[in-house]
PDB file of C-alpha atoms in Angstrom:
ATOM      1  CA  MET L   1      -1.606 -18.332  10.033  1.00  0.00           C
ATOM      2  CA  PRO L   2      -3.342 -15.949   7.551  1.00  0.00           C
ATOM      3  CA  ALA L   3      -3.848 -12.227   8.240  1.00  0.00           C
ATOM      4  CA  LYS L   4      -6.943 -11.263  10.110  1.00  0.00           C
ATOM      5  CA  LYS L   5     -10.015 -10.193   8.029  1.00  0.00           C
ATOM      6  CA  GLY L   6      -9.637  -6.616   6.711  1.00  0.00           C
ATOM      7  CA  LYS L   7      -5.864  -6.517   7.919  1.00  0.00           C
ATOM      8  CA  PRO L   8      -3.074  -6.289   5.555  1.00  0.00           C
ATOM      9  CA  SER L   9      -0.733  -9.264   5.265  1.00  0.00           C
ATOM     10  CA  GLY L  10       2.153  -9.575   7.504  1.00  0.00           C
ATOM     11  CA  ASN L  11       4.871 -10.159   4.863  1.00  0.00           C
ATOM     12  CA  LYS L  12       5.948  -9.432   1.254  1.00  0.00           C
ATOM     13  CA  GLU L  13       4.311 -12.732  -0.210  1.00  0.00           C
ATOM     14  CA  GLY L  14       0.916 -12.181   1.189  1.00  0.00           C
ATOM     15  CA  LEU L  15       1.190 -14.904   3.722  1.00  0.00           C
ATOM     16  CA  GLY L  16       0.569 -14.547   7.565  1.00  0.00           C
ATOM     17  CA  GLY L  17       3.163 -14.774  10.204  1.00  0.00           C
ATOM     18  CA  ARG L  18       6.465 -13.056  10.618  1.00  0.00           C
ATOM     19  CA  PRO L  19       7.433 -10.857   7.563  1.00  0.00           C
ATOM     20  CA  ARG L  20       9.896 -12.450   5.328  1.00  0.00           C
ATOM     21  CA  LYS L  21      13.032 -10.569   4.550  1.00  0.00           C
ATOM     22  CA  TYR L  22      13.490 -12.033   1.092  1.00  0.00           C
ATOM     23  CA  THR L  23      10.989 -12.528  -1.528  1.00  0.00           C
ATOM     24  CA  THR L  24      11.042 -15.651  -3.890  1.00  0.00           C
ATOM     25  CA  ALA L  25      12.131 -13.164  -6.730  1.00  0.00           C
ATOM     26  CA  GLU L  26      14.924 -11.935  -4.631  1.00  0.00           C
ATOM     27  CA  ILE L  27      16.094 -15.298  -3.571  1.00  0.00           C
ATOM     28  CA  GLU L  28      16.107 -16.393  -7.346  1.00  0.00           C
ATOM     29  CA  LYS L  29      18.113 -13.271  -8.179  1.00  0.00           C
ATOM     30  CA  TYR L  30      20.625 -14.290  -5.610  1.00  0.00           C
ATOM     31  CA  ALA L  31      20.697 -17.835  -7.130  1.00  0.00           C
ATOM     32  CA  GLU L  32      21.714 -16.302 -10.498  1.00  0.00           C
ATOM     33  CA  GLU L  33      24.440 -14.140  -8.747  1.00  0.00           C
ATOM     34  CA  PHE L  34      25.569 -17.335  -6.961  1.00  0.00           C
ATOM     35  CA  LYS L  35      25.924 -19.118 -10.179  1.00  0.00           C
ATOM     36  CA  LEU L  36      27.822 -16.402 -11.693  1.00  0.00           C
ATOM     37  CA  TRP L  37      30.210 -16.094  -8.783  1.00  0.00           C
ATOM     38  CA  LEU L  38      30.789 -19.777  -8.982  1.00  0.00           C
ATOM     39  CA  SER L  39      31.999 -19.401 -12.536  1.00  0.00           C
ATOM     40  CA  ASP L  40      35.213 -17.771 -11.120  1.00  0.00           C
ATOM     41  CA  SER L  41      37.601 -20.630 -10.299  1.00  0.00           C
ATOM     42  CA  ARG L  42      39.117 -18.654  -7.476  1.00  0.00           C
ATOM     43  CA  HIS L  43      35.907 -18.732  -5.540  1.00  0.00           C
ATOM     44  CA  VAL L  44      35.690 -21.799  -3.119  1.00  0.00           C
ATOM     45  CA  TRP L  45      34.053 -20.960   0.068  1.00  0.00           C
ATOM     46  CA  PHE L  46      30.411 -20.132   0.033  1.00  0.00           C
ATOM     47  CA  LYS L  47      30.603 -17.855   3.121  1.00  0.00           C
ATOM     48  CA  ASP L  48      32.501 -15.446   0.969  1.00  0.00           C
ATOM     49  CA  PHE L  49      29.659 -15.055  -1.488  1.00  0.00           C
ATOM     50  CA  ALA L  50      27.287 -14.322   1.452  1.00  0.00           C
ATOM     51  CA  LEU L  51      29.536 -11.955   3.058  1.00  0.00           C
ATOM     52  CA  ASP L  52      30.327 -10.149  -0.305  1.00  0.00           C
ATOM     53  CA  ASN L  53      26.637  -9.729  -0.745  1.00  0.00           C
ATOM     54  CA  ASP L  54      25.935  -8.676   2.980  1.00  0.00           C
ATOM     55  CA  LEU L  55      24.016 -11.788   3.647  1.00  0.00           C
ATOM     56  CA  ASP L  56      23.882 -14.108   6.633  1.00  0.00           C
ATOM     57  CA  PRO L  57      25.687 -17.142   5.350  1.00  0.00           C
ATOM     58  CA  ASP L  58      23.144 -19.398   6.930  1.00  0.00           C
ATOM     59  CA  TYR L  59      20.593 -18.112   4.352  1.00  0.00           C
ATOM     60  CA  LEU L  60      22.348 -20.250   1.536  1.00  0.00           C
ATOM     61  CA  SER L  61      21.162 -23.488   3.160  1.00  0.00           C
ATOM     62  CA  ILE L  62      17.762 -22.039   4.183  1.00  0.00           C
ATOM     63  CA  TRP L  63      17.097 -20.780   0.598  1.00  0.00           C
ATOM     64  CA  ALA L  64      18.193 -24.187  -0.765  1.00  0.00           C
ATOM     65  CA  GLU L  65      15.453 -25.828   1.333  1.00  0.00           C
ATOM     66  CA  GLU L  66      12.788 -23.319   0.401  1.00  0.00           C
ATOM     67  CA  ASN L  67      13.510 -22.647  -3.232  1.00  0.00           C
ATOM     68  CA  GLU L  68      13.984 -25.094  -6.091  1.00  0.00           C
ATOM     69  CA  LYS L  69      16.024 -22.721  -8.194  1.00  0.00           C
ATOM     70  CA  PHE L  70      18.334 -22.006  -5.474  1.00  0.00           C
ATOM     71  CA  LEU L  71      18.710 -25.640  -4.626  1.00  0.00           C
ATOM     72  CA  GLY L  72      19.824 -26.438  -7.934  1.00  0.00           C
ATOM     73  CA  VAL L  73      22.532 -23.777  -7.768  1.00  0.00           C
ATOM     74  CA  TYR L  74      23.501 -24.765  -4.343  1.00  0.00           C
ATOM     75  CA  LYS L  75      23.776 -28.565  -5.393  1.00  0.00           C
ATOM     76  CA  VAL L  76      26.032 -27.703  -8.226  1.00  0.00           C
ATOM     77  CA  ALA L  77      28.003 -25.259  -5.959  1.00  0.00           C
ATOM     78  CA  LYS L  78      28.641 -28.110  -3.442  1.00  0.00           C
ATOM     79  CA  HIS L  79      30.078 -30.325  -6.076  1.00  0.00           C
ATOM     80  CA  ARG L  80      32.066 -27.535  -7.662  1.00  0.00           C
ATOM     81  CA  GLN L  81      33.538 -26.708  -4.136  1.00  0.00           C
ATOM     82  CA  GLU L  82      34.466 -30.452  -3.666  1.00  0.00           C
ATOM     83  CA  SER L  83      36.091 -30.595  -7.083  1.00  0.00           C
ATOM     84  CA  ARG L  84      37.989 -27.452  -6.512  1.00  0.00           C
ATOM     85  CA  LEU L  85      39.221 -28.584  -2.957  1.00  0.00           C
ATOM     86  CA  ILE L  86      40.409 -31.866  -4.319  1.00  0.00           C
ATOM     87  CA  ASN L  87      42.185 -30.376  -7.191  1.00  0.00           C
ATOM     88  CA  GLY L  88      43.746 -27.620  -5.193  1.00  0.00           C
ATOM     89  CA  GLY L  89      44.842 -30.206  -2.553  1.00  0.00           C
ATOM     90  CA  LEU L  90      46.412 -32.423  -5.219  1.00  0.00           C
ATOM     91  CA  MET L  91      48.297 -29.493  -6.774  1.00  0.00           C
ATOM     92  CA  ASN L  92      49.394 -28.135  -3.320  1.00  0.00           C
ATOM     93  CA  VAL L  93      47.323 -24.821  -3.860  1.00  0.00           C
ATOM     94  CA  TYR L  94      45.513 -25.394  -0.586  1.00  0.00           C
ATOM     95  CA  ASN L  95      46.867 -26.866   2.570  1.00  0.00           C
ATOM     96  CA  GLY L  96      46.122 -30.512   2.924  1.00  0.00           C
ATOM     97  CA  SER L  97      45.016 -30.487   6.370  1.00  0.00           C
ATOM     98  CA  ILE L  98      42.422 -27.815   5.614  1.00  0.00           C
ATOM     99  CA  VAL L  99      41.084 -29.625   2.512  1.00  0.00           C
ATOM    100  CA  LYS L 100      40.633 -32.838   4.542  1.00  0.00           C
ATOM    101  CA  LEU L 101      38.843 -30.923   7.329  1.00  0.00           C
ATOM    102  CA  VAL L 102      36.481 -29.184   4.801  1.00  0.00           C
ATOM    103  CA  LEU L 103      35.744 -32.455   2.856  1.00  0.00           C
ATOM    104  CA  ALA L 104      34.998 -34.163   6.192  1.00  0.00           C
ATOM    105  CA  ASN L 105      32.840 -31.626   7.615  1.00  0.00           C
ATOM    106  CA  ALA L 106      31.153 -29.926   4.532  1.00  0.00           C
ATOM    107  CA  HIS L 107      31.069 -32.920   2.210  1.00  0.00           C
ATOM    108  CA  GLY L 108      30.755 -35.870   4.462  1.00  0.00           C
ATOM    109  CA  TRP L 109      34.105 -37.667   3.583  1.00  0.00           C
ATOM    110  CA  LEU L 110      35.384 -40.184   5.992  1.00  0.00           C
ATOM    111  CA  ASP L 111      38.824 -41.068   6.742  1.00  0.00           C
ATOM    112  CA  ASN L 112      38.820 -44.945   6.818  1.00  0.00           C
ATOM    113  CA  LYS L 113      42.377 -45.149   7.950  1.00  0.00           C
ATOM    114  CA  SER L 114      42.340 -46.766  11.240  1.00  0.00           C
ATOM    115  CA  GLU L 115      45.399 -48.046  13.176  1.00  0.00           C
ATOM    116  CA  SER L 116      45.842 -51.711  12.791  1.00  0.00           C
ATOM    117  CA  LYS L 117      45.382 -53.610  15.902  1.00  0.00           C
ATOM    118  CA  LEU L 118      46.613 -56.798  14.461  1.00  0.00           C
ATOM    119  CA  THR L 119      49.578 -58.454  15.938  1.00  0.00           C
ATOM    120  CA  GLY L 120      51.139 -61.518  14.639  1.00  0.00           C
ATOM    121  CA  ASP L 121      53.879 -64.023  15.122  1.00  0.00           C
ATOM    122  CA  ALA L 122      56.825 -64.113  12.722  1.00  0.00           C
ATOM    123  CA  VAL L 123      57.020 -67.721  13.105  1.00  0.00           C
ATOM    124  CA  ASN L 124      53.269 -68.509  12.760  1.00  0.00           C
ATOM    125  CA  PRO L 125      51.510 -65.565  11.301  1.00  0.00           C
ATOM    126  CA  LEU L 126      48.074 -67.155  11.182  1.00  0.00           C
ATOM    127  CA  ALA L 127      48.042 -67.901  14.776  1.00  0.00           C
ATOM    128  CA  PHE L 128      46.484 -64.572  15.740  1.00  0.00           C
ATOM    129  CA  ILE L 129      43.514 -65.102  13.111  1.00  0.00           C
ATOM    130  CA  ILE L 130      42.968 -68.692  14.390  1.00  0.00           C
ATOM    131  CA  GLN L 131      43.085 -67.437  18.062  1.00  0.00           C
ATOM    132  CA  ASN L 132      40.487 -64.868  17.335  1.00  0.00           C
ATOM    133  CA  VAL L 133      38.058 -67.178  15.493  1.00  0.00           C
ATOM    134  CA  ASP L 134      38.226 -69.725  18.241  1.00  0.00           C
ATOM    135  CA  GLY L 135      40.162 -69.265  21.465  1.00  0.00           C
ATOM    136  CA  SER L 136      40.442 -73.101  21.948  1.00  0.00           C
ATOM    137  CA  THR L 137      42.488 -73.242  18.650  1.00  0.00           C
ATOM    138  CA  LYS L 138      45.248 -71.430  20.137  1.00  0.00           C
ATOM    139  CA  GLU L 139      46.682 -74.463  21.857  1.00  0.00           C
ATOM    140  CA  LEU L 140      46.593 -76.447  18.614  1.00  0.00           C
ATOM    141  CA  VAL L 141      48.622 -73.603  16.702  1.00  0.00           C
ATOM    142  CA  ASN L 142      51.255 -73.442  19.467  1.00  0.00           C
ATOM    143  CA  GLU L 143      51.634 -77.296  19.445  1.00  0.00           C
ATOM    144  CA  THR L 144      52.893 -77.269  15.861  1.00  0.00           C
TER     145      THR L 144
END
């Protein structure tokens, strides 16, 4: 909602509503700093960037939704993080369980490994498949 006639605006950008804590220029400055921070291969966890800059870590995803420049840096950061985690896991730099956890929760990776519920018969290994296709064929298989 715009400011009332004759009243000053409620935030730094001249829009009504609750005052914004960060201007577009400030967000874009952080985008450049984030980009620079990412150039150091030791940096993996985004929350560290936010905490090092006295920012609420939630701002990173909020700014990515609000600002095109920050979104571009954030997308590259996500890909870089994923790559560093995989490479660190393969080289045993990072704990494999933690890498798996982060990839699943922060990058949407799925573990498609599932326990096999297949059981078979050593004499007639196809009996199980036939039984599951049509229960009546079980008798035919057992007769042979």
